[in-house]
Structure formats: C-alpha cells, structure tokens
Short mmCIF file of C-alpha atoms and ligand atoms in Angstrom, two decimals:
data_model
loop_
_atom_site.label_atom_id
_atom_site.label_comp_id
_atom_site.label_asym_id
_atom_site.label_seq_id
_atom_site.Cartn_x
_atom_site.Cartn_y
_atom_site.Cartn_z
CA UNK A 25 -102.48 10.45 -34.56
CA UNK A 26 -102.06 8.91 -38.00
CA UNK A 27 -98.22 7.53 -38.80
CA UNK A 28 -96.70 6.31 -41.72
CA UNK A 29 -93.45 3.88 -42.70
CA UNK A 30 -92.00 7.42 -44.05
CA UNK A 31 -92.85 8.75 -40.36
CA UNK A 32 -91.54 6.04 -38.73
CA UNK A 33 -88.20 5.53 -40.69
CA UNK A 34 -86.75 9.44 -40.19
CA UNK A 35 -87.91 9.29 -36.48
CA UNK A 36 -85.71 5.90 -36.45
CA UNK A 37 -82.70 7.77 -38.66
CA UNK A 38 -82.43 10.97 -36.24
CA UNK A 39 -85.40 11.61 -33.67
CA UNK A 40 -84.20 15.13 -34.00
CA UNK A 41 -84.66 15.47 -37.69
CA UNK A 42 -88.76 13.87 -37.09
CA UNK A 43 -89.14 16.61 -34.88
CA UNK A 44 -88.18 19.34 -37.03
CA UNK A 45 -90.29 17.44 -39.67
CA UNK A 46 -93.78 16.54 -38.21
CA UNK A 47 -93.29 18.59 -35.15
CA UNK A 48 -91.77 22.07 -36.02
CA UNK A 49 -92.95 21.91 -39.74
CA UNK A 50 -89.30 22.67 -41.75
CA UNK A 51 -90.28 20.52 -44.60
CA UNK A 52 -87.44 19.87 -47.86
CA UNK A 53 -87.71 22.00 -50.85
CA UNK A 54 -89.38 20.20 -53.90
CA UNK A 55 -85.97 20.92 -55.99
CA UNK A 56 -84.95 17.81 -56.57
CA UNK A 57 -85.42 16.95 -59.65
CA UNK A 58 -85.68 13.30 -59.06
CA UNK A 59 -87.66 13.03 -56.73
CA UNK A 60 -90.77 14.71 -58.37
CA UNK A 61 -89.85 13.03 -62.06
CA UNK A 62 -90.15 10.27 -59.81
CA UNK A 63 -93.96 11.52 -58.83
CA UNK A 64 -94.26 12.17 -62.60
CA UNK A 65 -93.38 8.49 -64.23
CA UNK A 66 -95.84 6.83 -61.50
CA UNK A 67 -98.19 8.59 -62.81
CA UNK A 68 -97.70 7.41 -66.31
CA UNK A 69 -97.21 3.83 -64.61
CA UNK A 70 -100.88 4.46 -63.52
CA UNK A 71 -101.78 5.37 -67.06
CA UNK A 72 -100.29 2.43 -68.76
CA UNK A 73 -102.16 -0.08 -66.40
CA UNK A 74 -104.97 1.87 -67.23
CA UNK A 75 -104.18 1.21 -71.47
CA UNK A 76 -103.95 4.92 -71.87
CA UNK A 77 -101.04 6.22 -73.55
CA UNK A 78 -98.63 6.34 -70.83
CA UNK A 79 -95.85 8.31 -72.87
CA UNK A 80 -98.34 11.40 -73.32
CA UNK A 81 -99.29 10.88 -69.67
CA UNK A 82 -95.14 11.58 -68.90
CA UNK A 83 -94.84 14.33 -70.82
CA UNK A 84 -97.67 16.38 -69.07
CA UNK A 85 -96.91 15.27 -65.73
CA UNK A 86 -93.01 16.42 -66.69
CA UNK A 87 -94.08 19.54 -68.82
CA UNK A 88 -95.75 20.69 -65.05
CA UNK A 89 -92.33 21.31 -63.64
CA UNK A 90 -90.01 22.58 -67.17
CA UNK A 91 -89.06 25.66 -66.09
CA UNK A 92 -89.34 24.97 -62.03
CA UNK A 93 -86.11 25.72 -60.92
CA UNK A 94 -84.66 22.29 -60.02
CA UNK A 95 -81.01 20.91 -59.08
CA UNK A 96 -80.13 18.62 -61.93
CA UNK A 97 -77.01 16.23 -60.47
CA UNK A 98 -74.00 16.72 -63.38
CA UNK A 99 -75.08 15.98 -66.71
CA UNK A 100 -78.97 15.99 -66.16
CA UNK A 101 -81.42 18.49 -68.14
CA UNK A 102 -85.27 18.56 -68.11
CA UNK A 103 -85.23 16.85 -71.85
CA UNK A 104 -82.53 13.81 -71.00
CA UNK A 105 -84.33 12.97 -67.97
CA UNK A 106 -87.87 12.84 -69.86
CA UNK A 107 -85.95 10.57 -72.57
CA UNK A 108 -85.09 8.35 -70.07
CA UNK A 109 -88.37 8.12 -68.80
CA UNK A 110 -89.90 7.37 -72.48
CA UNK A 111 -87.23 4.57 -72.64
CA UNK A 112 -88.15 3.51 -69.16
CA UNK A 113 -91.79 2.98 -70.20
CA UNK A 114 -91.07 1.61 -73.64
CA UNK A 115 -88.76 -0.83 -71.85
CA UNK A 116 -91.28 -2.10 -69.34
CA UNK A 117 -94.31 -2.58 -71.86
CA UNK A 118 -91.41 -4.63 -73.92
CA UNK A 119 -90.44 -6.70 -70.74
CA UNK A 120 -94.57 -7.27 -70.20
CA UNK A 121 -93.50 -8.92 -66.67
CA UNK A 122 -96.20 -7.33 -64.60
CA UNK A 123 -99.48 -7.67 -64.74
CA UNK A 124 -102.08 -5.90 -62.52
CA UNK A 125 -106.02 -7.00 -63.04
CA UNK A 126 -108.54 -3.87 -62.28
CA UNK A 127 -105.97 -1.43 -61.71
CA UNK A 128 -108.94 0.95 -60.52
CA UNK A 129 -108.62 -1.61 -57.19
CA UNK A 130 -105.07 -2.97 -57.32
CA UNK A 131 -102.85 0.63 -57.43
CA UNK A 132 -102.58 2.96 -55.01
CA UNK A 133 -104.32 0.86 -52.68
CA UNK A 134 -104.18 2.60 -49.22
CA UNK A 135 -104.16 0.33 -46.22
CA UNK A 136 -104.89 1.34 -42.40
CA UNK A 137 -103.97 -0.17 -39.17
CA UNK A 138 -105.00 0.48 -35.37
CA UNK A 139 -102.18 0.87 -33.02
CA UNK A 140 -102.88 1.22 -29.36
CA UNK A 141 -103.60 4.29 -27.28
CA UNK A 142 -106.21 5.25 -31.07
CA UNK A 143 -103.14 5.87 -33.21
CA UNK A 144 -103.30 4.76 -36.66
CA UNK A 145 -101.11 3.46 -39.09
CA UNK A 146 -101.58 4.47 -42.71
CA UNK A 147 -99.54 3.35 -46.13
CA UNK A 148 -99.98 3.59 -49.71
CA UNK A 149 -99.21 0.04 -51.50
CA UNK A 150 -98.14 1.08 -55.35
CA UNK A 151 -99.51 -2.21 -56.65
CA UNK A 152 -100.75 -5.60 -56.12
CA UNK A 153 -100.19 -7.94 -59.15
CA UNK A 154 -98.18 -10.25 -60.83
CA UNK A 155 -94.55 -10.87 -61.87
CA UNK A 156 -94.25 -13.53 -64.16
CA UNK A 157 -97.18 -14.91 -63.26
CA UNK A 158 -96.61 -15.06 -59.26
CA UNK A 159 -98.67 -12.86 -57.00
CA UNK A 160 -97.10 -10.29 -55.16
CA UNK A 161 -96.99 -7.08 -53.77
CA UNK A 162 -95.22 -4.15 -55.92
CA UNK A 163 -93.18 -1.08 -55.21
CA UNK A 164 -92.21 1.05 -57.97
CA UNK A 165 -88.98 2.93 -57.77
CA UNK A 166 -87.36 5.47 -60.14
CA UNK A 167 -83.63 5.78 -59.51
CA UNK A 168 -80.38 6.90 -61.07
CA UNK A 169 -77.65 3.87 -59.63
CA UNK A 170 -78.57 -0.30 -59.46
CA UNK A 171 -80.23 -1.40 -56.36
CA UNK A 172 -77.42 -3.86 -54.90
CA UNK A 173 -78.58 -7.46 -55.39
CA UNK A 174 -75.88 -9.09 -53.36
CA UNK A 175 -75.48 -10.89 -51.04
CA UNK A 176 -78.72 -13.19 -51.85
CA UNK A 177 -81.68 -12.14 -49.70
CA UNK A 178 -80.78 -8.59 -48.96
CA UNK A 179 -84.30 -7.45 -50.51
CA UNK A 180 -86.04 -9.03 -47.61
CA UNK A 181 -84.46 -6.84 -45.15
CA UNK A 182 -85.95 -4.14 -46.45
CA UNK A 183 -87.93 -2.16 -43.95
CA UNK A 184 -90.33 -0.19 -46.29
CA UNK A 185 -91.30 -3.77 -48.13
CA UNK A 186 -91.29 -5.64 -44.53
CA UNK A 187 -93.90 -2.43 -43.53
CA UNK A 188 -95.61 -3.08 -46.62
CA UNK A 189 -96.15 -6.95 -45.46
CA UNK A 190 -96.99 -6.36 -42.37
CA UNK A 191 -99.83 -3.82 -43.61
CA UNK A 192 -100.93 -6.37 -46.55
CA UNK A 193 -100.28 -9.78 -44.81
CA UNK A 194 -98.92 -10.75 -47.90
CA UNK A 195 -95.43 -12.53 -48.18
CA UNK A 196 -94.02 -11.92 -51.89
CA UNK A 197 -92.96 -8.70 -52.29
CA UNK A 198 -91.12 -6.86 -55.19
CA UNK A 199 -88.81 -3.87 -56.20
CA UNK A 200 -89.79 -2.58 -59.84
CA UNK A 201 -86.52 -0.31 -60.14
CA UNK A 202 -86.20 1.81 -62.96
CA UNK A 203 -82.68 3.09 -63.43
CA UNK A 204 -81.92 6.29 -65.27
CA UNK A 205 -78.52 6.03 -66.61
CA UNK A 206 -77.11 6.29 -70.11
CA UNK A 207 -78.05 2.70 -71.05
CA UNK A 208 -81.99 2.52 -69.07
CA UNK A 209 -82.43 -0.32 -66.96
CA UNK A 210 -85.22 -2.09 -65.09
CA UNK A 211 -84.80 -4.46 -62.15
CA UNK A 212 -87.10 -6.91 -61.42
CA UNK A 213 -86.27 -7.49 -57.56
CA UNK A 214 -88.24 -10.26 -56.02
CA UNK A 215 -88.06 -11.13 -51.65
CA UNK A 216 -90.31 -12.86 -49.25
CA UNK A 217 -90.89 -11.85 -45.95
CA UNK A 218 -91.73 -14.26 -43.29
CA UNK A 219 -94.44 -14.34 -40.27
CA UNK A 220 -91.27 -13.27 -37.74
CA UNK A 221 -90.67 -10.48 -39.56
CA UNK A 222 -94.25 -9.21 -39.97
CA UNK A 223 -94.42 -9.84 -36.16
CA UNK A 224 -90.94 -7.99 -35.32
CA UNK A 225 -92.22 -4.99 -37.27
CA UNK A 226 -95.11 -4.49 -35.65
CA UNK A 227 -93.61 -4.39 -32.50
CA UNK A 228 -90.90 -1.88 -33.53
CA UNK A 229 -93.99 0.69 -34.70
CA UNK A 230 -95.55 0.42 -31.27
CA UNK A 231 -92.00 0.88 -29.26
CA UNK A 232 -91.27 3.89 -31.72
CA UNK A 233 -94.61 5.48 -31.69
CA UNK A 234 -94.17 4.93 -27.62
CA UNK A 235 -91.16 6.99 -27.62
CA UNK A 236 -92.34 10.07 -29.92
CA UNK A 237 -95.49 9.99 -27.47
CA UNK A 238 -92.94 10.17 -24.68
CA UNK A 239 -91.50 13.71 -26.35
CA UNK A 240 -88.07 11.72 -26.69
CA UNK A 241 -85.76 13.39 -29.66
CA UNK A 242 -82.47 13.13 -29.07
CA UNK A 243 -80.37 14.17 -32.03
CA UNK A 244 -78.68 10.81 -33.67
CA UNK A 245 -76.11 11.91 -36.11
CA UNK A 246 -73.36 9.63 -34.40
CA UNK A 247 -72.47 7.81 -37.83
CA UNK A 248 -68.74 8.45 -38.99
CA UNK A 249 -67.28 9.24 -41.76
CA UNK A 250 -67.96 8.52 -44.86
CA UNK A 251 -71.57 7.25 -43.99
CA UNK A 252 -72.34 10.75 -42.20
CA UNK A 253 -75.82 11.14 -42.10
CA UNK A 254 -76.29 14.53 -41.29
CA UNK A 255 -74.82 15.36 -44.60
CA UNK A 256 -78.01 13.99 -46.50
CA UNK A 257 -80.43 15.20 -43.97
CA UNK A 258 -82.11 18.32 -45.44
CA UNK A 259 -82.36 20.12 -41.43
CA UNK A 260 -78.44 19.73 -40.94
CA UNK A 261 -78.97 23.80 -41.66
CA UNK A 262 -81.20 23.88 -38.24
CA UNK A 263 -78.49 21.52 -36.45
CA UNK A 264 -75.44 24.18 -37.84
CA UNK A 265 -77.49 26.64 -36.92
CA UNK A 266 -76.69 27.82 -40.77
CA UNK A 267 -79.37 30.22 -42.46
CA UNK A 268 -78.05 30.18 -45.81
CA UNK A 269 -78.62 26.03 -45.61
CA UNK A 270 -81.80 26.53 -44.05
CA UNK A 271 -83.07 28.97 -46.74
CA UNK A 272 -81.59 26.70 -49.44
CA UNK A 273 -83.02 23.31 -48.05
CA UNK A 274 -86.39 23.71 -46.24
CA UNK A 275 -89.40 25.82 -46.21
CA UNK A 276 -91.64 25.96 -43.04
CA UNK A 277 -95.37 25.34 -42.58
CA UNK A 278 -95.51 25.26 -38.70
CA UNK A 279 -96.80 22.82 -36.70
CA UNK A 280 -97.93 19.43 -37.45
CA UNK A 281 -100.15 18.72 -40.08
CA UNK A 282 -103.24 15.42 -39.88
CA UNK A 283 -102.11 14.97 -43.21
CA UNK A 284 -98.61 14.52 -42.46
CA UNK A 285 -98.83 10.77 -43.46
CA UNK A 286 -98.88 11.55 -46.80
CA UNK A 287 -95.39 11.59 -46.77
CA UNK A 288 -95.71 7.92 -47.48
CA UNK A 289 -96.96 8.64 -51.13
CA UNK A 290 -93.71 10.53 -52.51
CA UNK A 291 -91.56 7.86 -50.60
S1 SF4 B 46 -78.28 17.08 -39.22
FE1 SF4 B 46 -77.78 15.13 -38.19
S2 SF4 B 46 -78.30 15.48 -35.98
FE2 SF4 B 46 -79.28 17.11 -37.20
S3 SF4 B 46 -81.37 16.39 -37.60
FE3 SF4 B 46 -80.12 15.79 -39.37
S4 SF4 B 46 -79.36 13.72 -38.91
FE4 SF4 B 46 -80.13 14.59 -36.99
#
C-alpha cells in the first residue's frame, strides 16, 4: 500500500471521513474554484522557473476550466481571480527571492519511503531552492486570507512541512503563500524543523498506518462549536445521511484506487 501526508492527515482529522475517501471511493467535487486555480498558477510557477512566459502559461491552464461550473466565494468571477493570479506572478518575479537551479530536477521532485509490513510512503516536494540565498525546501500555496505568523515559530509545527522534512532530511523549510485579496500579497514564511521532530513524525506514520491496517474508523467529529469539523468535511452528506449534500459534494469511484496517493499533488 502506497500512503501519502494528504492520506495520513484526513485519516488523523476523522478516521471515518479516510474511509469514505480511500476506502469507499466518495471523492469531493472539483467545484471549487480555488482549489484548481490553485493547480493552475503552479503550473505557471513551473513555467516561470522554466523562463517561459509564465503569464501565458496561467491563462491556458485557467482558460481549461472558464465555463466549468465552479462555486466562486462572494465577489469572485473567473476574470478577477485570473487578475490576481497575473499580479501574483508579476509580484513574485519583482520580489526575485527564490531561486531554483535545474528546475527539470529541483520541482516536483517526488520522494519515497519504506514503512514496515512493504507499505510505502510517497510525497511530492514543490521545490528545492533558495530564499534569499539560503537553501531550503519550498511549498507553494495559493490562498485567499494571510497565513498567521504569530506567535514566533508556529511554521515549524506544521505537519505537511515536518512530513516534508522527514521525507527530504532537510531542516529549512518554507511557505511561498500567495494571497488573493484586493491588494495581492506574497508571504515569504521561513521554519526549521529539528531531528526530534523528523523522528516524532515518523513514528506517528507507522502508529497511523498500524491502525487503518487494523480496520479502525471510528467517526471523530467531537470538535465544538465554532471549530466544527464536520461542517468543512465534504462526506458530512454520508454522516447526515443527506442525498441532496451527497449529490452536491462528492462523486463516487468505488473502491480504492493504487493511485490514491496522488492526493498529495493537489494538497
Ligand atoms: S462529517 Fe464529521 S464525523 Fe462525518 S466523516 Fe466528516 S468529520 Fe467525520
């Protein structure tokens, strides 16, 4: 069996939800919009490390999905959320903070690990380069609030860049946020995980992947108001029992999939 961070974090969320997910096959409607303009602007990431026009390379992707009938959150269109892309990228190439030598090699860069019992562990590492001039490892995230900053240090608590560590052995690791919002930001968010962490990790992904071996999905939603999490989890329509959710939310390709760790590359 082949897991993933993605795999790993919604069996840690609700072990109910994983097994609608990877075991029963419901999987979440692409109709958030972004999410896949989030697909679309790595894309043209890829392009500008590759010193191809990374604008053009947005619109295409984006063009893909005009008319696919999306949710846009209040105030959103197809065109406003391309401009914010194009002022995303311009941005970036301004701030010239990042620097990745041979992109061919150093994006996308998929990394595997043997677990026990001839499990595997797969991710997909966005980038390894520099920011401002320090080596590090480099997740690229398209977003429509801040990422928090405070209290110093939160970064390094980060699971996905602590699974990221663990997978790369390598301790710097950074958040390239790009905020949509009326005035475009970027965040350059910089942590460094330690040895104990690394360690810790890898002995939470073998206790996990012992339970979902052991059939164990209890349902977890115990979280109270207003941090609910059942009301962002796309298979509360299967938990209601509610068709109209269900037909709303998720579309079913039953069973599980070998290729269900590429989750990891729209996470
Ligand atoms: S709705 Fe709540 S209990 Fe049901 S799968 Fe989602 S998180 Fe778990």
């Amino acid at each position: 069996m082949v897991y993933s961070h993605t795999q790993i974090s919604q069996y840690l969320r609700c072990p109910r939800s994983y097994r609608y997910r990877y075991l029963d096959g419901w999987r979440e409607k692409d109709t958030r919009a972004g999410m896949v303009f989030g697909r679309c602007f790595e894309n043209a990431l890829g392009a500008y490390f590759h010193g191809e026009d990374c604008t053009a390379a947005l619109f295409s992707e984006w063009a893909a999905h005009r008319d696919a009938p999306f949710q846009y959150r209040k105030g959103e269109s197809w065109d406003r959320i391309l401009h914010q892309g194009v002022h995303l990228l311009h941005r970036f190439a301004q701030d010239d903070r990042i620097k990745i030598s041979d992109p061919g090699e150093n994006t996308q860069i998929k990394l595997s690990r043997t677990l026990g019992a001839g499990n595997e562990f797969v991710s997909y590492i966005d980038a390894i380069g520099e920011l401002d001039g320090q080596r590090c490892l480099i997740d690229w995230k398209t977003t429509t609030s801040r990422y928090s900053e405070d209290p110093a240090g939160l970064l390094s608590l980060d699971p996905q860049l602590i699974c990221y560590s663990w997978m790369s052995g390598i301790s710097d690791v950074a958040f390239v946020v790009f905020v949509r919002k009326s005035l475009p930001e970027i965040q350059y968010l910089k942590a460094t995980i330690s040895d104990d962490q690394r360690r810790d990790f890898g002995r939470m992904v073998e206790t996990t992947v012992a339970q979902l071996e052991a059939g164990q999905f209890p349902s977890h939603s115990g979280i109270r108001f207003p941090q609910n999490a059942c009301m962002s989890c796309s298979h509360l329509g299967l938990c209601l029992n509610n068709p109209k959710l269900i037909e709303t939310n998720l579309i079913r390709r039953p069973g599980a999939s070998d290729l269900d760790w590429l989750d990891e590359l729209v996470d």
